[in-house]
Coordinates of C-alpha atoms and ligand atoms in Angstrom, one line a residue:
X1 CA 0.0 0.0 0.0
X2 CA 1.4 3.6 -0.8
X3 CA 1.7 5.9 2.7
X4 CA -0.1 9.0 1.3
X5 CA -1.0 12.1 2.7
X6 CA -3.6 11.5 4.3
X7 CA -2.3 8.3 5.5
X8 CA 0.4 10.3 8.0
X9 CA -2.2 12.8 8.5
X10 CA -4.6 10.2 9.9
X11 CA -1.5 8.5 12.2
X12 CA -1.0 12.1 13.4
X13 CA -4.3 12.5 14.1
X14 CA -5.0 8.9 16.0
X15 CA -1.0 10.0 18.2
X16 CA -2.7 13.3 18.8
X17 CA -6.1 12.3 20.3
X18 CA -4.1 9.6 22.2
X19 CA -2.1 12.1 23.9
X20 CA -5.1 14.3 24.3
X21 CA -6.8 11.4 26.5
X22 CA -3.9 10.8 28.2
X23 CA -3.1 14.0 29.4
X24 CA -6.8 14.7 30.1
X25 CA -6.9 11.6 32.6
X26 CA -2.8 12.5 33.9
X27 CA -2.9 12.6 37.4
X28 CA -0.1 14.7 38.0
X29 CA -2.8 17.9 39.2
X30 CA -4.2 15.8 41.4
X31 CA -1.4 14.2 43.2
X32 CA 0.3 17.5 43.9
X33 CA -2.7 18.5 45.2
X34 CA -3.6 15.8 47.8
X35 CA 0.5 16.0 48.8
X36 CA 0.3 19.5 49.2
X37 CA -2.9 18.4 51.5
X38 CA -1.1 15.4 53.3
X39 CA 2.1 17.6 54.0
X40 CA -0.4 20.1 56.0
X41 CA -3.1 17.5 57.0
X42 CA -2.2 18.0 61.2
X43 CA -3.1 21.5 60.1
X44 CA -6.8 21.8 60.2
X45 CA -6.2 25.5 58.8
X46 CA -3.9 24.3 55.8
X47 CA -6.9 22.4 55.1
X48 CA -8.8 24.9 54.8
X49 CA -6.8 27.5 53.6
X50 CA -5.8 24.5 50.7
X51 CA -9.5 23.7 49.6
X52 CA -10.1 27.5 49.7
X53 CA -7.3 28.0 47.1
X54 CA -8.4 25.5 45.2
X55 CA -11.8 26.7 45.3
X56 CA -10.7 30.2 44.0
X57 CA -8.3 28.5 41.3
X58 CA -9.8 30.2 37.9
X59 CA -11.2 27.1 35.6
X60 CA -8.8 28.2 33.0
X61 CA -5.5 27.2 35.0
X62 CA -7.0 24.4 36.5
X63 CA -8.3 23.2 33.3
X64 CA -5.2 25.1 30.8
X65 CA -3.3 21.6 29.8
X66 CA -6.7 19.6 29.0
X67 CA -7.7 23.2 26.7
X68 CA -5.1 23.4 24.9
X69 CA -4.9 19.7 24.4
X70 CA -7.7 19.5 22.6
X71 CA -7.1 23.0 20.8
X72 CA -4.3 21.0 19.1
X73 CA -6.4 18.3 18.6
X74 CA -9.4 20.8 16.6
X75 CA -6.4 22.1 14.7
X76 CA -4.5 19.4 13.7
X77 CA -8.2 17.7 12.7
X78 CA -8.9 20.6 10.5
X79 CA -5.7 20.6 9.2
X80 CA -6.1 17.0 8.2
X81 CA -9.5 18.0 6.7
X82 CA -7.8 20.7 4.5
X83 CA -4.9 18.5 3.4
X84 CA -7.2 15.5 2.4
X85 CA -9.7 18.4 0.1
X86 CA -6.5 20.0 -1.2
X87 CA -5.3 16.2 -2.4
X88 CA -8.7 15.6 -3.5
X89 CA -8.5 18.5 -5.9
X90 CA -4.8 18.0 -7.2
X91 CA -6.2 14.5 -8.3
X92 CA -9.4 16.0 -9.6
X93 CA -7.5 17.8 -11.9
X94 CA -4.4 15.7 -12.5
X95 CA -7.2 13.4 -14.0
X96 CA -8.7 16.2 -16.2
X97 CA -5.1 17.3 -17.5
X98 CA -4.8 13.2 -18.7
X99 CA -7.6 13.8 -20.2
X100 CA -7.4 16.7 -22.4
X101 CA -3.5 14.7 -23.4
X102 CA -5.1 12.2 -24.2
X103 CA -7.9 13.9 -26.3
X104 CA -5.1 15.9 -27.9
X105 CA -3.0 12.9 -28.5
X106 CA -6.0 11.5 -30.2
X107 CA -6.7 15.2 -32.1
X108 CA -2.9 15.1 -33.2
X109 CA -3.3 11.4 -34.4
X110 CA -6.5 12.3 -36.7
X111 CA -4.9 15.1 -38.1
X112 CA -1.5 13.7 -39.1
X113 CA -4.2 10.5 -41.1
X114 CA -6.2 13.6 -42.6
X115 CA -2.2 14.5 -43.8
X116 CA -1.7 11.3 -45.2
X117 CA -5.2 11.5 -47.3
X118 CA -4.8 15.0 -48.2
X119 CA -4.2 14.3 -52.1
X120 CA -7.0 12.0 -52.2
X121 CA -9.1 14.7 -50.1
X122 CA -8.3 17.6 -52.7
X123 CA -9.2 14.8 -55.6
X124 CA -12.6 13.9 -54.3
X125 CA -12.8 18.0 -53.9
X126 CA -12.4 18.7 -57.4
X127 CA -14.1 16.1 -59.1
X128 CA -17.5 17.8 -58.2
X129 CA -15.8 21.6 -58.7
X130 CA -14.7 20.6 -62.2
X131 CA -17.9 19.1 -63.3
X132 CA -19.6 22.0 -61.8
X133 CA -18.0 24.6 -63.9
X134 CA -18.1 22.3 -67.1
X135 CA -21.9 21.9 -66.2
X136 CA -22.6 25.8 -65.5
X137 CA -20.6 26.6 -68.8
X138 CA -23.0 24.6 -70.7
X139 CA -26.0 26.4 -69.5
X140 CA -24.6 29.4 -70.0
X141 CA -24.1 27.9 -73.7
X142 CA -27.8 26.9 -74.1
X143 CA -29.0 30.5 -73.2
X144 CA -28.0 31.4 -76.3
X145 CA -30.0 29.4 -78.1
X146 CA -33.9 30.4 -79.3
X147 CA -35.8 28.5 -78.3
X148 CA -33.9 27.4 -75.1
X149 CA -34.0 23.7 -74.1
X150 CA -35.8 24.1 -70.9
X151 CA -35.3 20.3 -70.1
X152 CA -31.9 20.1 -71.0
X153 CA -31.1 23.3 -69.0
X154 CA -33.0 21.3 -65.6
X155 CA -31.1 18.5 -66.1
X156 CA -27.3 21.0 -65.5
X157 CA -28.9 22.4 -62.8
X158 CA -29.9 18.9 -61.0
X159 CA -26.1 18.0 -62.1
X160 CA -24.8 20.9 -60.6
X161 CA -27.5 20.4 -57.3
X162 CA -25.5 16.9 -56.8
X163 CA -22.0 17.8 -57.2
X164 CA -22.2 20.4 -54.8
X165 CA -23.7 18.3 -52.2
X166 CA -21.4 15.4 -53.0
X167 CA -18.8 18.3 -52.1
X168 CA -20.6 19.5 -49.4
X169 CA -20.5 15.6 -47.5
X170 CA -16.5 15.2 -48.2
X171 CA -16.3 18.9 -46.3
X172 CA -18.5 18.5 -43.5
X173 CA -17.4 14.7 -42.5
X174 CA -13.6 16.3 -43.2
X175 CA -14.5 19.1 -40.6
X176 CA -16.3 16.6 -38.3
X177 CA -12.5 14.8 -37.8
X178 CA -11.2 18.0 -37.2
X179 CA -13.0 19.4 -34.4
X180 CA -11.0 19.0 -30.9
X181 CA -11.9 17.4 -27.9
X182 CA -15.4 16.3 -28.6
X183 CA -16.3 13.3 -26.3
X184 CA -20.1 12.8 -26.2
X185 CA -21.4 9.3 -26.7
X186 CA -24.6 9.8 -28.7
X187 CA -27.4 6.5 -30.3
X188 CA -26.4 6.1 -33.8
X189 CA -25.7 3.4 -36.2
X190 CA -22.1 1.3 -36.7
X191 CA -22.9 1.2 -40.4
X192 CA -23.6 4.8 -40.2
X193 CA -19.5 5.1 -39.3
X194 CA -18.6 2.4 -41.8
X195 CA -20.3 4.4 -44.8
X196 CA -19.0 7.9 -44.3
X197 CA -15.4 6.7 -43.7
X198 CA -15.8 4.9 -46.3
X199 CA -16.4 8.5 -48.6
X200 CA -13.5 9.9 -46.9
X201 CA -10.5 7.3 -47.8
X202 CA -12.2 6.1 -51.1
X203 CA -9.7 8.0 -53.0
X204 CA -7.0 7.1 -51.2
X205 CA -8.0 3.4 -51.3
X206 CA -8.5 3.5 -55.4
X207 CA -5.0 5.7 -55.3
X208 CA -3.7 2.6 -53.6
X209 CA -5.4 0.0 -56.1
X210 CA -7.0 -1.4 -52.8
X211 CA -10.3 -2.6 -52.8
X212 CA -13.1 -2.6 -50.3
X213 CA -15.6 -5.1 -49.6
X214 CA -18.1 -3.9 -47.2
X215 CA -21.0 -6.5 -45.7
X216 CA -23.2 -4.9 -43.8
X217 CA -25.1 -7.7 -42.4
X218 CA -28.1 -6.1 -40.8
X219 CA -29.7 -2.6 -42.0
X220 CA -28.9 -0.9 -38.7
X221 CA -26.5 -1.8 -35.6
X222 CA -27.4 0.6 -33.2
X223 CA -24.7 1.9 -30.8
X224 CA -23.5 4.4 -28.8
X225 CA -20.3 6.2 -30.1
X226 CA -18.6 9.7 -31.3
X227 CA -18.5 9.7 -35.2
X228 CA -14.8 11.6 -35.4
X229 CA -14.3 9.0 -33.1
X230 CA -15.0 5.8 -34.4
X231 CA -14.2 6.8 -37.9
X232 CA -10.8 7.6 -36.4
X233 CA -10.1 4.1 -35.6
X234 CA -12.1 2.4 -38.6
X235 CA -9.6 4.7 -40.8
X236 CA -6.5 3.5 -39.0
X237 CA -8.0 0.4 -39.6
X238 CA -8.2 0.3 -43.2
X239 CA -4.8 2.1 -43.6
X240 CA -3.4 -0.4 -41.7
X241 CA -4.9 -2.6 -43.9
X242 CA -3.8 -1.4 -47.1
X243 CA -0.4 -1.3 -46.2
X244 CA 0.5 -4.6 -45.2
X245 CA -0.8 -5.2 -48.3
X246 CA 1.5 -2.8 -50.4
X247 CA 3.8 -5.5 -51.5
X248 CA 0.9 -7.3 -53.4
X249 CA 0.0 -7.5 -57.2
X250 CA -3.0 -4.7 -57.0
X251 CA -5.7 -7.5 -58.0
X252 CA -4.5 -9.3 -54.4
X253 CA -5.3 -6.2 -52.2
X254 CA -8.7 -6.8 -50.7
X255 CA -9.8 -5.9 -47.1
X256 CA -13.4 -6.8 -45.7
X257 CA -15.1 -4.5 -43.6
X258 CA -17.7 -6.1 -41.3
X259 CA -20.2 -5.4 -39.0
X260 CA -22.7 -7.2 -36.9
X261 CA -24.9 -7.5 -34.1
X262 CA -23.8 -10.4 -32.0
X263 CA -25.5 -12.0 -28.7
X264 CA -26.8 -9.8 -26.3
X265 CA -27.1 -6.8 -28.4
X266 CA -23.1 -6.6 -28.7
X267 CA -21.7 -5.1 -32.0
X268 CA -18.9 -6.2 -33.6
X269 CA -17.0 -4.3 -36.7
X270 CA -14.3 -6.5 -38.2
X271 CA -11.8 -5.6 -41.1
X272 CA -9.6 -8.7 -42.4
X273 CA -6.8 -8.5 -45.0
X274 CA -4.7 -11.0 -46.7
X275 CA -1.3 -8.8 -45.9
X276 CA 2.0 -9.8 -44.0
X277 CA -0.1 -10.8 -40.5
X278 CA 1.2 -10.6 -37.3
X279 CA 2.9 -12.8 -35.5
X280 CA 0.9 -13.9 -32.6
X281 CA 3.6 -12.9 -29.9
X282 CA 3.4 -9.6 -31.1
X283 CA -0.6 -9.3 -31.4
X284 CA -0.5 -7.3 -27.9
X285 CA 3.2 -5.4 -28.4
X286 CA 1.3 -3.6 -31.5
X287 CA -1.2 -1.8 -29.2
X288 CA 1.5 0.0 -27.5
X289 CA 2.6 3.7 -28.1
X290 CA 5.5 4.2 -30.5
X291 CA 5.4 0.8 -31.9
X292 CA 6.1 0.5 -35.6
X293 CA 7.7 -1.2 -38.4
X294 CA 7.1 1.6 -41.2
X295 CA 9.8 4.2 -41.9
X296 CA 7.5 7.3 -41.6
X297 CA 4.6 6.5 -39.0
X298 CA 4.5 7.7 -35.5
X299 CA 3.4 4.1 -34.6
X300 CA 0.2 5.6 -32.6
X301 CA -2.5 4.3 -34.4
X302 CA -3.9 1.5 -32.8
X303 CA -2.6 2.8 -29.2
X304 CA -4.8 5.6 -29.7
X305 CA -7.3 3.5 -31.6
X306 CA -7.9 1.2 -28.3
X307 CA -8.2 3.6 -25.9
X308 CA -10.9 4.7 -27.7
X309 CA -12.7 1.7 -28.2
X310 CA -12.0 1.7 -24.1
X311 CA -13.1 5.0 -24.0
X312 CA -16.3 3.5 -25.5
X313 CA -17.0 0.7 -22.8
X314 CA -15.8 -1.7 -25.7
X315 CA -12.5 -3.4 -27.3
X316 CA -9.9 -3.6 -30.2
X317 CA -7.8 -6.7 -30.7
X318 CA -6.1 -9.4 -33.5
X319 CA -8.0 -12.4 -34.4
X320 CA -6.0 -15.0 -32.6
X321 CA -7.0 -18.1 -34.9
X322 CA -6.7 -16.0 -38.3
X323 CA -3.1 -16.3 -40.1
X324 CA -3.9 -15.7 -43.2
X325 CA -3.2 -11.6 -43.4
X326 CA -4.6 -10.1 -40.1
X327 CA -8.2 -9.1 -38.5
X328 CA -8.7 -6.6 -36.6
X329 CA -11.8 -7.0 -34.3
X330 CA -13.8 -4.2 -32.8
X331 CA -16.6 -4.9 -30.4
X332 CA -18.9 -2.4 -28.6
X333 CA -21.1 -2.8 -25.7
X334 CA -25.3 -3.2 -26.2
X335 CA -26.8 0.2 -26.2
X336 CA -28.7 0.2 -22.7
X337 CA -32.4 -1.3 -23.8
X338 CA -31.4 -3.3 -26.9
X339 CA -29.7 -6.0 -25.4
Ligands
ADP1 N1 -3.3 -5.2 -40.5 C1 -2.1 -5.3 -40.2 N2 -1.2 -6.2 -40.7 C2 0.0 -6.3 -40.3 N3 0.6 -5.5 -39.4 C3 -0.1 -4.6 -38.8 C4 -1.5 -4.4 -39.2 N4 -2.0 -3.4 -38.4 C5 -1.0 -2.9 -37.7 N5 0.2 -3.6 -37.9 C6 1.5 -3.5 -37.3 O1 1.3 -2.7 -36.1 C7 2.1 -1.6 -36.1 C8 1.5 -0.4 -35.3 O2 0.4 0.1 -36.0 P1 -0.2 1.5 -35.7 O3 -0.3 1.7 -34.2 O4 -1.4 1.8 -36.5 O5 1.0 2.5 -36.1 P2 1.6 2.8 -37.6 O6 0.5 2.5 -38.6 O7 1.8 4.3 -37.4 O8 2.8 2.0 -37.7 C9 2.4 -1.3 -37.6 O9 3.6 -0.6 -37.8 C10 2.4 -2.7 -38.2 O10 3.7 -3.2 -38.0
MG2 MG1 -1.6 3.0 -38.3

């Protein structure tokens, strides 16, 4: 056990009220008092003159040591009281200073992925600008014409209508992964995750000549989770994927995304690729900070990746009993009433 603060300031406490009773039941007053009586008791005067004296003794001298005594005592008790709520607070916020490293860790971590699909990001960006302009041209084109095409001129515009939400999606999940700090568990839908992560590493994936199966078993798998979140570690997931797959012919490089509702309302999200594997003895030593067999990565992926499946009341681990490439397997708690 560790001897804390409060630890000595409880033994100091227990010494003090010890000595306290002690003192308070000495009977060192006393005794000088009945000698004092004893040396004079032939002297019926002494007697009295003794009780008299004692009689006119002020309370405070005849009672100073057993006051002050417990003075100390008050004090030393509220001084234990103020050192136990000032530890209280230093852990109180030592705990909230972990936290806000670890969500920064986590922010760092999601940015420096967004970094390594940046191309792919400004790709799926300008795909809608371009046809967007080529589309707006056109109608600008047909104006000219007498009569005008009305149809063909509704038809842009519902181009133009889609390309700019397709553009709008890839922005708003991009600035979704980029907000800070954002904890909240809220319902939603595993496949929900799946899908929009899916948009946002598409082109990186086709960039890569890696393809995606995704079997969504069941239409919804309701859980509880933070999108930046989970998509966070389905990303790191994927990418993880992919590369151990880099040394393939592109027509090998196939990863399967999974999700399903297992017994008792569990969810389970599962990606499997046929890439180098990892050895079993090093199925936990990945999970650790820092660990990494790739020239340019900070090796914080799945460290950071687990502690948020933790943070979710869930888990990330390696298929034991798969050799064949590796499987990542992700499993969240039933969402309270489903189970
Ligand atoms: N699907 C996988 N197949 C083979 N090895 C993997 C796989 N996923 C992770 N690893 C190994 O685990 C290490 C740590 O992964 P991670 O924490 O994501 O860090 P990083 O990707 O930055 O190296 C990787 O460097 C790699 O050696
Ligand atoms: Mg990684």
């Amino acid at each position: 056990m560790k001897f804390e603060t409060r630890h000595w300031a409880w033994l100091l406490s227990i010494l003090c009220l010890s000595a306290a009773q002690s003192l308070a039941q000495s009977p060192t007053a006393d005794v000088n008092r009945v000698l004092a009586v004893y040396d004079n008791r032939n002297t019926a005067a002494a007697v009295k003159d003794s009780q008299a004296q004692s009689d006119v003794t002020p309370p405070w001298k005849r009672y100073r040591t057993e006051i002050l005594t417990m003075l100390a005592v008050v004090l030393l008790q509220s001084a234990t009281v103020i050192a136990l709520f000032v530890q209280r607070r230093r852990k109180i916020r030592l705990q909230a200073e972990l936290n806000l490293e670890r969500l920064e860790l986590a922010y760092l971590s999601r940015t420096s992925q967004l970094g390594e699909l940046s191309g792919a990001l400004a790709h799926e960006l300008n795909q809608p600008l371009t046809s967007i302009l080529a589309n707006a041209e056109s109608g600008v084109r047909l104006l000219d014409n007498d009569p005008i095409d009305v149809n063909e001129l509704r038809d842009i515009l519902g181009d133009i209508v889609l390309d700019n939400k397709r553009a709008a999606t890839v922005i708003t999940q991009l600035r979704r992964l980029m907000i800070r700090g954002e904890t909240s568990l809220e319902p939603m839908d595993f496949n929900h995750a799946v899908t929009t992560t899916l948009a946002l590493a598409r082109s990186e994936l086709l960039a890569r000549q890696t393809r995606v199966d995704v079997v969504l078993d069941m239409p919804d798998v309701p859980i509880r989770g933070n999108l930046p979140q989970l998509q966070q570690v389905i990303l790191n997931l994927l990418l993880n994927a992919s590369d151990a797959m880099a040394h393939l012919p592109p027509s090998q490089r196939e990863i399967v995304i999974r999700t399903r509702k297992r017994e008792r309302g569990v969810s389970e999200l599962t990606v499997t690729d046929r890439g180098v594997g990892i050895a079993p003895q090093r199925r936990s030593e990945v999970f650790k900070p820092f660990v990494s067999t790739k020239k340019t990565s900070l090796g914080l992926g799945l460290a950071i990746s687990r502690s948020i499946a933790q943070a979710h009341g869930g888990t990330l681990r390696f298929d034991e009993s798969f050799d064949e490439g590796a499987r990542a397997i992700f499993i969240l708690p039933a969402r309270t009433g489903d189970a």
